[in-house]
Coordinates of C-alpha atoms and ligand atoms in Angstrom, one line a residue:
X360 CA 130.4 -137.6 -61.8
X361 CA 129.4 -138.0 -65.3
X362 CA 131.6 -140.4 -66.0
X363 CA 130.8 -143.0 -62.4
X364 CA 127.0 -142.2 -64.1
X365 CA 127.7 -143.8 -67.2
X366 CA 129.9 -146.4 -65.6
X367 CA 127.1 -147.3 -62.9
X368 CA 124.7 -147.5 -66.1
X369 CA 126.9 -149.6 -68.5
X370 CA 127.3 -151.9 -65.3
X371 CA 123.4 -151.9 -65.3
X372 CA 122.8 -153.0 -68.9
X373 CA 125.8 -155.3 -68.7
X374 CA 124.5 -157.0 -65.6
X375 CA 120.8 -157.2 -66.4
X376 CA 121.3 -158.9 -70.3
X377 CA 119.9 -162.3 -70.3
X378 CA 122.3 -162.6 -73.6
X379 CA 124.9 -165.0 -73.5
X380 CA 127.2 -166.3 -75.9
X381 CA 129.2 -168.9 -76.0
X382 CA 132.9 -169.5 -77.1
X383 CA 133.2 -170.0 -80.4
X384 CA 130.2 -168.9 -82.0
X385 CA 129.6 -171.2 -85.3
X386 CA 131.2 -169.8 -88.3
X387 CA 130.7 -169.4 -92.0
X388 CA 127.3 -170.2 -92.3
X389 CA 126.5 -170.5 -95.7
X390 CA 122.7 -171.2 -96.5
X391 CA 121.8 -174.9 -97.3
X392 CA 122.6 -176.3 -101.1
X393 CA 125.0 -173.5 -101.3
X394 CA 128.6 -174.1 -101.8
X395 CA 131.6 -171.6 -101.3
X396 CA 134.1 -171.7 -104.6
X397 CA 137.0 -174.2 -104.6
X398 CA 138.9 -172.0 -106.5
X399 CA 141.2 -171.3 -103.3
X400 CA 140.7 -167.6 -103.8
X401 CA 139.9 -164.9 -101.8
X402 CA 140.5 -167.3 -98.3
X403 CA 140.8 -164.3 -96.0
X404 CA 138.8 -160.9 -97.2
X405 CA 140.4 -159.2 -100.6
X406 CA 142.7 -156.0 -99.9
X407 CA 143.7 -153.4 -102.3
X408 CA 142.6 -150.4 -103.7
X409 CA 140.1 -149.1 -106.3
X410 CA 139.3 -145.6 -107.4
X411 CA 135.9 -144.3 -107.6
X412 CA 135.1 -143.1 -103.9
X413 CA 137.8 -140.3 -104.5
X414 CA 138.1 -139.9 -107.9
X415 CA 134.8 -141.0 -109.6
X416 CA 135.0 -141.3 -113.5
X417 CA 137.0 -138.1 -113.7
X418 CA 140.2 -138.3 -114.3
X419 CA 140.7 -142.4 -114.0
X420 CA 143.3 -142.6 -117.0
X421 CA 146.8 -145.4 -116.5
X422 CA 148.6 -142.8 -115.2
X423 CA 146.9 -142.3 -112.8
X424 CA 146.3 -146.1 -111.9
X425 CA 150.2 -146.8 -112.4
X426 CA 150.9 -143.4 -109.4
X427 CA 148.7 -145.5 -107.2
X428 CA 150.8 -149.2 -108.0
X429 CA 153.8 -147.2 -107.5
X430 CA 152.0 -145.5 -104.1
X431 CA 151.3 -149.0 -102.8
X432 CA 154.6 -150.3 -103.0
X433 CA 156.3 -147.6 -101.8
X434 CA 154.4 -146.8 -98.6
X435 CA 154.5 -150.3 -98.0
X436 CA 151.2 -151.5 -98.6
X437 CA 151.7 -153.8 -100.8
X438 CA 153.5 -155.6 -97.6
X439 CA 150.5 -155.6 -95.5
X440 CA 148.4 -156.9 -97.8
X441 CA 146.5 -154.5 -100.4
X442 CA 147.1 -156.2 -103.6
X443 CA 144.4 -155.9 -106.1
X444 CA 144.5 -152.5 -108.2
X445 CA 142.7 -151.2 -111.3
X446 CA 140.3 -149.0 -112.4
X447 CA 136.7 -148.7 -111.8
X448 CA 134.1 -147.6 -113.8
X449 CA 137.3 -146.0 -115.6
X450 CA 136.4 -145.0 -119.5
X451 CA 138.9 -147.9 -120.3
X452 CA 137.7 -149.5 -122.9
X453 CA 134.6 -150.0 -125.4
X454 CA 132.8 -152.5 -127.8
X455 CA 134.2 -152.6 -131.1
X456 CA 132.0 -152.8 -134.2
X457 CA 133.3 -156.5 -134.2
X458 CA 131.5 -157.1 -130.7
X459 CA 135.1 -157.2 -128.5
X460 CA 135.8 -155.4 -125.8
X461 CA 139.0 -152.9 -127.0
X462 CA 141.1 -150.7 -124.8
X463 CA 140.2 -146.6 -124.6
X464 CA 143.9 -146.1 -125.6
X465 CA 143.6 -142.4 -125.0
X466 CA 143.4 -142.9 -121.7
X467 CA 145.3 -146.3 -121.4
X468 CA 148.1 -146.0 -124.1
X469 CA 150.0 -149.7 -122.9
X470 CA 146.4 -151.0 -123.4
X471 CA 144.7 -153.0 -121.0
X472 CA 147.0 -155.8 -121.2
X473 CA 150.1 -153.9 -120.6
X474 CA 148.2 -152.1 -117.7
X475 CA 148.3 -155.5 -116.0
X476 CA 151.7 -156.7 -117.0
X477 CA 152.9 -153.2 -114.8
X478 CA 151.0 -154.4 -111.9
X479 CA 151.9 -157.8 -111.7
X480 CA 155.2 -157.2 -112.3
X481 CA 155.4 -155.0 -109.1
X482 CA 154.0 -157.6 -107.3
X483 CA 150.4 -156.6 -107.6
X484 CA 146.8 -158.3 -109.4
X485 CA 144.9 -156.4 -111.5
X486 CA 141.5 -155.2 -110.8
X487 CA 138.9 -154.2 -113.2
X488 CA 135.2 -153.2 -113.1
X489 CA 132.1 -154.2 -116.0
X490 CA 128.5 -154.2 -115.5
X491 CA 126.1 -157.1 -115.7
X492 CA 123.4 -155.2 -117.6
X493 CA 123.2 -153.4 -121.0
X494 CA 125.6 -150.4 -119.9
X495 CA 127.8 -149.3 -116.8
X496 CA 125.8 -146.9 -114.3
X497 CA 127.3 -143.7 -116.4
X498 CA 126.4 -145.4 -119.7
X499 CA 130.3 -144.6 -120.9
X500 CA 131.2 -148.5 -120.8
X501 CA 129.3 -151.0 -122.3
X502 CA 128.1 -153.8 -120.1
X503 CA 128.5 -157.4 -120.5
X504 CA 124.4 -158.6 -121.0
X505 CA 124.7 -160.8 -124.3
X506 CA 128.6 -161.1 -124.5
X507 CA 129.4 -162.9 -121.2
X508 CA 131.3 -165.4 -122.8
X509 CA 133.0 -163.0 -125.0
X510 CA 133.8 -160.7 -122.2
X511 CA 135.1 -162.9 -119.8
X512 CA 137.7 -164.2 -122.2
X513 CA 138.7 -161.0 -122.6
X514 CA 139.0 -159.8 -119.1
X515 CA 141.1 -163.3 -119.0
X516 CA 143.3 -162.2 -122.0
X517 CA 143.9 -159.0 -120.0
X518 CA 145.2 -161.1 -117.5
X519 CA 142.5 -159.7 -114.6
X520 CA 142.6 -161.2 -111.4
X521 CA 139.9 -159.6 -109.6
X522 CA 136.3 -158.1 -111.2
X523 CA 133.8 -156.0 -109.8
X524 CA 130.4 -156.6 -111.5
X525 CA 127.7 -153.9 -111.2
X526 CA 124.3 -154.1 -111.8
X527 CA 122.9 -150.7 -113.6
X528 CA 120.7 -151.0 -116.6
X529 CA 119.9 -154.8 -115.4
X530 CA 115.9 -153.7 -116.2
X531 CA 113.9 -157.5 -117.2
X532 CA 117.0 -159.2 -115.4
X533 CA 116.9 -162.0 -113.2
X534 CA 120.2 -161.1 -110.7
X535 CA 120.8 -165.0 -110.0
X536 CA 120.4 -166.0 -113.3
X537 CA 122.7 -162.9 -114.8
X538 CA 125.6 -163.0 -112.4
X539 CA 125.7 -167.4 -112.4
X540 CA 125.6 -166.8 -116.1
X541 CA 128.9 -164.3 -115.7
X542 CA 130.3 -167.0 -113.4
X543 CA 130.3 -170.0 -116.3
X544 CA 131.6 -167.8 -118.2
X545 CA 134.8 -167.1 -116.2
X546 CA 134.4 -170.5 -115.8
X547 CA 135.2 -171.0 -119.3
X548 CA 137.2 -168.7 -119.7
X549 CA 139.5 -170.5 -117.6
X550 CA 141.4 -167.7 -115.7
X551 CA 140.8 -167.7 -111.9
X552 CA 139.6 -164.3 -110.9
X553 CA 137.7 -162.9 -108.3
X554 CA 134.2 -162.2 -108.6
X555 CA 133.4 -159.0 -106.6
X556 CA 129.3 -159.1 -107.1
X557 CA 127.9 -155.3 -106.8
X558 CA 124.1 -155.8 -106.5
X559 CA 123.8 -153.3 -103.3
X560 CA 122.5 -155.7 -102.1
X561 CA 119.4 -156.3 -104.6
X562 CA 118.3 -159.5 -104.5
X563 CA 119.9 -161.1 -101.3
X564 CA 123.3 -161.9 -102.1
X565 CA 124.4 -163.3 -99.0
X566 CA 121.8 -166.2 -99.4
X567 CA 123.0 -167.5 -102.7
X568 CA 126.2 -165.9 -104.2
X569 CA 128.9 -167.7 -102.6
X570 CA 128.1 -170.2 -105.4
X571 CA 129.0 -168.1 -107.9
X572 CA 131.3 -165.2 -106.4
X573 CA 133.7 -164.6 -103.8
X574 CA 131.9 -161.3 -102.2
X575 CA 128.8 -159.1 -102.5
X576 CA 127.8 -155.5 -101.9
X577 CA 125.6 -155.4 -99.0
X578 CA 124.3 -152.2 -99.7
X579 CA 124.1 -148.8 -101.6
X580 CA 127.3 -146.5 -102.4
X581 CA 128.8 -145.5 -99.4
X582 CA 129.7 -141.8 -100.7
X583 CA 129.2 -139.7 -103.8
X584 CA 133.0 -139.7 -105.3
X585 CA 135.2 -137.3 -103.6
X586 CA 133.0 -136.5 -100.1
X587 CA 133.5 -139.0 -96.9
X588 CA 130.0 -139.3 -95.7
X589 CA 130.1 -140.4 -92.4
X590 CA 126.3 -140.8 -91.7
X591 CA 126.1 -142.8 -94.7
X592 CA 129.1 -145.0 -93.6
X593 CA 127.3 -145.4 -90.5
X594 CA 124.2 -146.4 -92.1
X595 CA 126.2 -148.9 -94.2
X596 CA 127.5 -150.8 -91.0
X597 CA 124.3 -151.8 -89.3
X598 CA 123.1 -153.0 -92.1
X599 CA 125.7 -155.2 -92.9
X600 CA 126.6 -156.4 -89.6
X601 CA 123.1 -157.7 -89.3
X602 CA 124.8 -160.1 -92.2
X603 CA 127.4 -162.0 -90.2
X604 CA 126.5 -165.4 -90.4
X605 CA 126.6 -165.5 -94.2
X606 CA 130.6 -163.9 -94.5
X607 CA 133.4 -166.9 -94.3
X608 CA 136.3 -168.0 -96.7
X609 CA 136.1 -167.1 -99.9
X610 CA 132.7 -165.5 -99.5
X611 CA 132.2 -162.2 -97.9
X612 CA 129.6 -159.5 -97.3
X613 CA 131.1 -156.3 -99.0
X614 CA 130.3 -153.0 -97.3
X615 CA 131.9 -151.2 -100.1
X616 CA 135.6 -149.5 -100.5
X617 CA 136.7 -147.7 -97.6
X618 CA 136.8 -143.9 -97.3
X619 CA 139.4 -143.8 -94.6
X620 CA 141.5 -141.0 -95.1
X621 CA 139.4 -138.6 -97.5
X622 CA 139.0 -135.2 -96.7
X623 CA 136.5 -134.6 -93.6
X624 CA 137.0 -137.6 -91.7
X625 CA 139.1 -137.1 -88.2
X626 CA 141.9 -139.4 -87.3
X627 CA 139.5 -140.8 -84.3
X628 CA 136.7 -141.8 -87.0
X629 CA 139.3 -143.1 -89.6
X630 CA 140.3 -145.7 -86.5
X631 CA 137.0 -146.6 -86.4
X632 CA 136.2 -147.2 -89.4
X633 CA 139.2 -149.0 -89.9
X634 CA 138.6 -151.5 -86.9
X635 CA 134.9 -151.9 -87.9
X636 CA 135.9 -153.0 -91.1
X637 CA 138.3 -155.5 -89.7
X638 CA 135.7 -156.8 -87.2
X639 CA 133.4 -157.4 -89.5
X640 CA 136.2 -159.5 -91.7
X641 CA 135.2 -156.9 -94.8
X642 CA 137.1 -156.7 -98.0
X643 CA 139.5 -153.8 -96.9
X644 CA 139.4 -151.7 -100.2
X645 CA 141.0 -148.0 -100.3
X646 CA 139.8 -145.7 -102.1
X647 CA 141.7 -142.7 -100.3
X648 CA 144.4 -140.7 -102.6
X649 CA 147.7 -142.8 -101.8
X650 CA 149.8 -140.4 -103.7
X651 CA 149.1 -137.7 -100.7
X652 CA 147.3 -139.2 -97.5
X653 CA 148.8 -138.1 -94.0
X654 CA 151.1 -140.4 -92.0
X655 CA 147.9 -140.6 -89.7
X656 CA 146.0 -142.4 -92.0
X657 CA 149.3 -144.6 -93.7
X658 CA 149.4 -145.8 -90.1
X659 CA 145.7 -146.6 -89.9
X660 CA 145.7 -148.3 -92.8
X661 CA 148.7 -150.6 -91.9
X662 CA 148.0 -151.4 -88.7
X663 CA 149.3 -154.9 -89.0
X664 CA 147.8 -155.9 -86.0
X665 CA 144.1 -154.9 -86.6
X666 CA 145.0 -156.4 -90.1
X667 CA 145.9 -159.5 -88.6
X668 CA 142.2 -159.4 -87.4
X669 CA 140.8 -158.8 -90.5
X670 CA 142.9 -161.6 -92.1
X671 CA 142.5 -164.5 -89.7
X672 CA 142.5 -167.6 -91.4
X673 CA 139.0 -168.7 -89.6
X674 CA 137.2 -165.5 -91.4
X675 CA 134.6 -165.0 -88.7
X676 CA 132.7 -161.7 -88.8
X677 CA 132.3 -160.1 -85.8
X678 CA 128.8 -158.9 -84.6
X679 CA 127.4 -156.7 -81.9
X680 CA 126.7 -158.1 -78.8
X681 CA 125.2 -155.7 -76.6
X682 CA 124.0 -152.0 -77.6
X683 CA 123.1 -149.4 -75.8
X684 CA 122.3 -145.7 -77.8
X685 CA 125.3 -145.3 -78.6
X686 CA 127.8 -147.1 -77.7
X687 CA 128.3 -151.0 -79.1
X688 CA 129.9 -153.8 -78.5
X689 CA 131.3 -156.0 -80.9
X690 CA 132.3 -159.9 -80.6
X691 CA 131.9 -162.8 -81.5
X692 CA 135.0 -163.2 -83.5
X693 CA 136.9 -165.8 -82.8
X694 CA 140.4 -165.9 -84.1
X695 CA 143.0 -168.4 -85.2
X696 CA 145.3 -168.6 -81.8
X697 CA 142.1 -169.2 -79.6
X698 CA 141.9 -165.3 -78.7
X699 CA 139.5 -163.1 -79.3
X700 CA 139.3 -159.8 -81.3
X701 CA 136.0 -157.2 -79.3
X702 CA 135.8 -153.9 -80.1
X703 CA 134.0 -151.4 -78.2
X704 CA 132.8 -148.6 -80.4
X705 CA 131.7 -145.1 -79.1
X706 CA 129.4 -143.3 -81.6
X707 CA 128.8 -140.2 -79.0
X708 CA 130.4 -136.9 -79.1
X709 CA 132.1 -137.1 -75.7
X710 CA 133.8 -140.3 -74.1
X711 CA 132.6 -143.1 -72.4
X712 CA 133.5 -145.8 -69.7
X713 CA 132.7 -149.2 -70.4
X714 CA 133.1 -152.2 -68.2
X715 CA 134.0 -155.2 -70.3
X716 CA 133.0 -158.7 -68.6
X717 CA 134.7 -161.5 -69.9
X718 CA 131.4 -163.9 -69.2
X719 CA 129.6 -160.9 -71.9
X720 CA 132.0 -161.6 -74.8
X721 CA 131.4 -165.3 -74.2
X722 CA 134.3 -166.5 -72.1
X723 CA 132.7 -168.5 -69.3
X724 CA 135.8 -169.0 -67.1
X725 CA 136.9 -166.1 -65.4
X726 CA 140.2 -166.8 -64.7
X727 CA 142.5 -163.5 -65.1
X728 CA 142.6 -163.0 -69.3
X729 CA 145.5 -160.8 -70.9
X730 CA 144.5 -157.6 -73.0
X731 CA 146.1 -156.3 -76.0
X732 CA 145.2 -153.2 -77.5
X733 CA 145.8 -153.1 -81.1
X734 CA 145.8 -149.5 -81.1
X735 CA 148.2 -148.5 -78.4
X736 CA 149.7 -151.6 -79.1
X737 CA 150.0 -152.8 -75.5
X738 CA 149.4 -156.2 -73.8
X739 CA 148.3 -155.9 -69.8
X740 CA 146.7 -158.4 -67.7
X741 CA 146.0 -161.0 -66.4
X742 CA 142.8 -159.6 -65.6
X743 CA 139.7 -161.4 -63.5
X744 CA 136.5 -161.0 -64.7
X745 CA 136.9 -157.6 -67.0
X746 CA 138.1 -155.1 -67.8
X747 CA 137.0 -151.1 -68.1
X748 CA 138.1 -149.2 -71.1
X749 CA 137.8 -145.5 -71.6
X750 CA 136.6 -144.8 -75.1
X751 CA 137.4 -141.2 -76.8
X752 CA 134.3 -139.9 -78.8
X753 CA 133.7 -141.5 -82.3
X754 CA 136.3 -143.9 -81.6
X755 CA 137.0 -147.3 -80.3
X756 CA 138.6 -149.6 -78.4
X757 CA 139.8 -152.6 -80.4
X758 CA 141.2 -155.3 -78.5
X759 CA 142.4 -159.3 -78.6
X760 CA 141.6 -161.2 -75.4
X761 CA 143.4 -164.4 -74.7
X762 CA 144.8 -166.7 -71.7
X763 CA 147.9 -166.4 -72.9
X764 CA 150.7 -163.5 -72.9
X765 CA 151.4 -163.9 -76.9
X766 CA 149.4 -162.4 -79.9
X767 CA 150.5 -164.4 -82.5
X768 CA 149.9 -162.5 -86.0
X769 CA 148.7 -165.1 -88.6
X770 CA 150.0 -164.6 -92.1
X771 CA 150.2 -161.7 -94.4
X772 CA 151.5 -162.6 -97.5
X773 CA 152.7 -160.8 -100.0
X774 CA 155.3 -161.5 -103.3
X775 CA 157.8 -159.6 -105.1
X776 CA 156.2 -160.1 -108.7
X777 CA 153.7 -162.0 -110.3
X778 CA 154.1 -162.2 -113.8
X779 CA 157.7 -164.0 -115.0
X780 CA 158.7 -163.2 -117.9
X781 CA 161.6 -164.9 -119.8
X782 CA 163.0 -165.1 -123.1
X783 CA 165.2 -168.1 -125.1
X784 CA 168.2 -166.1 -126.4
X785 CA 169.8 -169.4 -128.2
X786 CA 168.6 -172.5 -130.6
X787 CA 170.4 -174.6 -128.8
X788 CA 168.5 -176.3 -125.6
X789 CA 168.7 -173.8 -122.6
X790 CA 167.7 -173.8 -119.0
X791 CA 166.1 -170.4 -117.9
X792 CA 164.8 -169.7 -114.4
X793 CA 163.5 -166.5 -112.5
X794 CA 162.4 -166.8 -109.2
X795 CA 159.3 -165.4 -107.3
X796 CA 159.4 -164.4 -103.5
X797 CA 156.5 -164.9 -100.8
X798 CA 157.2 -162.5 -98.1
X799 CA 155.3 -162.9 -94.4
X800 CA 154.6 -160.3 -92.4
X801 CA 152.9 -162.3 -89.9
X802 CA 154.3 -163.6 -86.8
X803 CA 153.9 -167.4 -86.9
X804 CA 155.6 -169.2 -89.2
X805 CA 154.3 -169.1 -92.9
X806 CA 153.1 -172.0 -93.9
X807 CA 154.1 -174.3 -97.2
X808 CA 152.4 -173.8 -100.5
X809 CA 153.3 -177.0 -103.4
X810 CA 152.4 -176.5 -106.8
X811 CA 149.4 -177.6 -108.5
X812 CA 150.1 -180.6 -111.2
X813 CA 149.4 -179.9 -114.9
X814 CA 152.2 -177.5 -115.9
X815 CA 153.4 -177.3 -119.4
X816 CA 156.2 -179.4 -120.2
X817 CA 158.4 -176.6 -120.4
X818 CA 158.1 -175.4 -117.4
X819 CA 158.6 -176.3 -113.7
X820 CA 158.5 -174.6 -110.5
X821 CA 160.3 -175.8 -107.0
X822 CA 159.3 -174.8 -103.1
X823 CA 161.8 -173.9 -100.8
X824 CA 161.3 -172.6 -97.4
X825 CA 163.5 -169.6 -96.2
X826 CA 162.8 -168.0 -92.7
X827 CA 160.3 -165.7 -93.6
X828 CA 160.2 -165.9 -97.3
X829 CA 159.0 -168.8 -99.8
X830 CA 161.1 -169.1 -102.6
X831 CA 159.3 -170.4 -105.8
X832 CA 161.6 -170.8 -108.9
X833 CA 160.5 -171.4 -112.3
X834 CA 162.7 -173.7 -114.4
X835 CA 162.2 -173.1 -118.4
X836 CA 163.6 -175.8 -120.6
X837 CA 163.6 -174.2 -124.2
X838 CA 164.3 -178.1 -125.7
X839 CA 162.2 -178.9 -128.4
X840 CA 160.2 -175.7 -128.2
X841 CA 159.1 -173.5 -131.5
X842 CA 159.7 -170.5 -132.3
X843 CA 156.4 -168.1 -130.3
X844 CA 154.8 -167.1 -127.1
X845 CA 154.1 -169.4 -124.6
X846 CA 152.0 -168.5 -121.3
X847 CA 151.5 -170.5 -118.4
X848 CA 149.4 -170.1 -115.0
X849 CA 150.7 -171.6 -111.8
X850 CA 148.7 -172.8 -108.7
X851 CA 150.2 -173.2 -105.4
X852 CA 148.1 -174.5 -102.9
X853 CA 148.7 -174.0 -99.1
X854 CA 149.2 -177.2 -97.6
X855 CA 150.1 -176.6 -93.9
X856 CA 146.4 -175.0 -93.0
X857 CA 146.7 -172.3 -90.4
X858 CA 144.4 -173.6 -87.4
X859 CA 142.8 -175.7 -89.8
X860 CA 142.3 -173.5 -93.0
X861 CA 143.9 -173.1 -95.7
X862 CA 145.2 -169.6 -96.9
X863 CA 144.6 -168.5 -100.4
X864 CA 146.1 -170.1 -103.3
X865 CA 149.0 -168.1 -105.3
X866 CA 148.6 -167.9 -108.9
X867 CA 151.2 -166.0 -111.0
X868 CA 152.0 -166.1 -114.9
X869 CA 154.9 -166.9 -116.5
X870 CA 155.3 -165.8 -120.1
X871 CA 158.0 -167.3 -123.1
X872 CA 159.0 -165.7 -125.9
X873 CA 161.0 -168.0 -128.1
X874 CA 162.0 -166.1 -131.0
X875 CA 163.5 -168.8 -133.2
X876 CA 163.1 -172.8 -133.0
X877 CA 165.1 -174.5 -130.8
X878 CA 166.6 -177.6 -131.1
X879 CA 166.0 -180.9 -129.2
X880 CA 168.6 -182.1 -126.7
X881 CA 168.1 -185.6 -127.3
X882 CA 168.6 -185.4 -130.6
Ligands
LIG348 C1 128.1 -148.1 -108.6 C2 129.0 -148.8 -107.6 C3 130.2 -147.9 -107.3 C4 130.9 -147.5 -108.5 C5 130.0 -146.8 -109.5 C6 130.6 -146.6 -110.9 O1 127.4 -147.0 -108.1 O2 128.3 -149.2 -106.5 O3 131.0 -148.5 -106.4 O4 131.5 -148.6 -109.1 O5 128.8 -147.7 -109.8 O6 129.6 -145.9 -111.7

């Protein structure tokens, strides 16, 4: 009886909204006079993991960074996609009495550099965390206000890939000026990295950093370290979906790291989470403990299929269409095959029936659709008009709807190393190579990536295309070449664009060592 109640009233609502949308809702609106980075970063919304929601500052040390690298190859995440890793406001370094940033070797005895080198080499990039104001929130790190330039060559002599910039102790600062100012100075420092801008939301990101960053905080903290708050994450949600015309390629609204999988949370409210935070095209950011989470939440968090969702080339974010108390409806996200992704999201502490028209999510004809449920991981259909889903409490539904049988995953890339590191064992002219692998886990076919001109002339890098796998292989010719270190940053760039974008560029190092002079061949 309850349940034909709430079906009759859904029907109601559904019936009586004046709301239309139509197919393919514009994307990626980016305010006028502001222009997303070319850098070819960040395409699809950053993945990885970072520590403070479980661990705060206490105990972040390189141990305990390196039993999380080793966590995310091993359970396989690395696969799906999470692939930037480092500390957060970790105690890991300070300012010298010569003004240079310098590596807490206490609790990072490779130093920050060698930190790095253990992620890359495992196939991972290197996250780490500075402040744009006078100190970090806890005051134990300096921040970068007066040393930009400084800073940002040393986050590139670390070899960073990936930054998140707070904004404690900013008092008297303008937040354009200071995080542009932090951008020119990556700039010059030369090293692409991601900018990961952590304002909460102070100042109005969304209407002017995707000139300068790649995503933006939308909001407060979304727990104290160590205790899921799942009011708080609620909170954090409505407010940034409110934010969805601003999110795109290389620019996205952040609603912080995800506490899927901390202590507290229930498998049904980790799923949420988890599909809201691929609806709304976030950066999908762990911060659970990887070293011990249940299989429950290891298959949440690799669900390549609501991944696949989060990761769409296009990089729409999803929005609510229709809500009633609570129970909403998410759409408005478009995906690379032509389907696409709604979620139906029940808030309530017992179930609910919804009746899902496909003219409410946009889809004007109503000729029989197919369902698949990225969940239960079924396909039904053809279905006319709708469909009715039955939605456990604090869950979802999260579905793809398409006219056709197939739901093509786009690609999820990942590779077996990025740093190559090779050494001349002769003074006589030798050819070294070492190779680096670009997995797929996608379903359609992964696209080409060529190599960006401008290489040193020792080095040179070849494409070949292998089923599933990219095979990039780095050609050292010691000729000529003095005795010292050489280091060298390759581009790729995606050239076959996946429904007309590009994925993200790959860059990897490749390091020398050349112990003694070697000789010239043509001589
Ligand atoms: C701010 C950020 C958090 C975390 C802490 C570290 O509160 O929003 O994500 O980085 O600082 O102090």
């Amino acid at each position: 009886m309850r349940k034909a109640m709430t079906l009759a009233i859904w029907m109601a609502f559904v019936y009586c909204s004046i709301f239309t949308l139509v197919e393919g809702t514009p994307p990626n609106v980016t305010p006028p006079n502001v222009r997303a980075l070319d850098d070819g970063l960040a395409l699809t919304p950053p993945m990885g993991w970072y520590p403070w929601n479980t661990f705060g500052q206490e105990p972040q040390n390189e141990k305990l960074i390196k039993e999380m690298v080793d966590a995310l190859v091993s359970t396989r995440m690395r696969e799906v996609g999470y692939l930037y890793i480092g500390p957060d406001e970790g105690i890991c370094f300070y300012r010298a009495s010569d003004g240079k940033l310098t590596t807490n070797l206490e609790r990072y005895p490779s130093g920050l550099r060698g930190l790095g080198d253990y992620i890359h080499k495992r196939g991972l990039k290197y996250a780490l965390y500075t402040d744009a104001g006078t100190h970090t929130c806890s005051k134990a790190m300096p921040g970068t206000k007066g040393h930009e330039f400084e800073d940002m060559r040393q986050f590139a002599d670390w070899r960073c890939d990936y930054v998140k910039i707070d904004w404690c102790n900013t008092e008297g600062q303008d937040v354009v000026k200071a995080y542009t100012l932090l951008h020119e100075a990556q700039r010059a420092a030369g090293r692409p990295i991601v900018h990961s801008l952590c304002s909460w939301g102070e100042g109005s990101p969304w209407k002017w950093a995707a000139a300068v960053g790649h995503l933006w905080r939308t909001t407060g903290d979304i727990c104290e370290p160590g205790r899921a708050d799942w009011q708080s994450a609620m909170e954090i949600v409505f407010a940034n979906e409110k934010l969805f015309e601003y999110a795109g390629p290389s620019h996205w609204n952040d609603p912080d790291m995800m506490i899927i999988g901390m202590p507290g949370l229930r498998a049904a409210q980790n799923r949420s989470l988890f599909s809201l935070w691929c609806m709304m095209a976030s950066p999908l950011i762990a911060g659970n403990d990887l070293r011990s989470m249940s299989k429950s939440t290891l298959q949440i968090l690799t669900n390549l299929e609501a991944i696949g969702v989060n990761q769409d080339p296009l990089g729409i974010q999803g929005h609510i269409i229709r809500r009633n108390g609570q129970i909403s409806i998410w759409a408005g996200k478009r995906l690379f095959d032509g389907s696409q992704a709604v979620l139906v999201f029940n808030q309530k502490s017992s179930s609910a029936d919804v009746r899902l028209l496909w003219s409410d999510i946009g889809i004007a004809d109503t000729a029989g659709l197919y369902v698949r449920d990225l969940w239960k991981h079924e396909t039904t259909g053809p279905h006319a008009d709708g469909i009715s889903v039955t939605v456990p409490p604090n869950d979802v539904a999260f579905l793809r709807i398409s006219k056709s049988r197939e739901f093509p995953l786009p690609p999820i890339i990942s590779a077996d190393t990025y740093l190559v590191s090779l050494q001349a064992t002769s003074t006589t002219p030798q050819t070294l190579s070492a190779t680096v692998v670009i997995h797929n886990q996608g379903s359609v076919k992964l696209p080409l990536w060529r190599v960006r001109e401008g290489l040193p002339p020792w080095l040179s890098v070849t494409v070949a295309r292998n089923g599933k796998s990219q095979i990039l292989t780095n050609r050292i010719s010691t000729a000529g070449l003095r005795k010292g270190f050489y280091h060298a940053v390759v581009r790729l760039d995606n050239t076959e664009p996946v429904s007309g974008r590009p994925m993200s560029a790959i860059y990897y190092d490749v390091d020398l060592e050349v112990p003694n002079d070697v000789g010239d061949s043509s001589k």
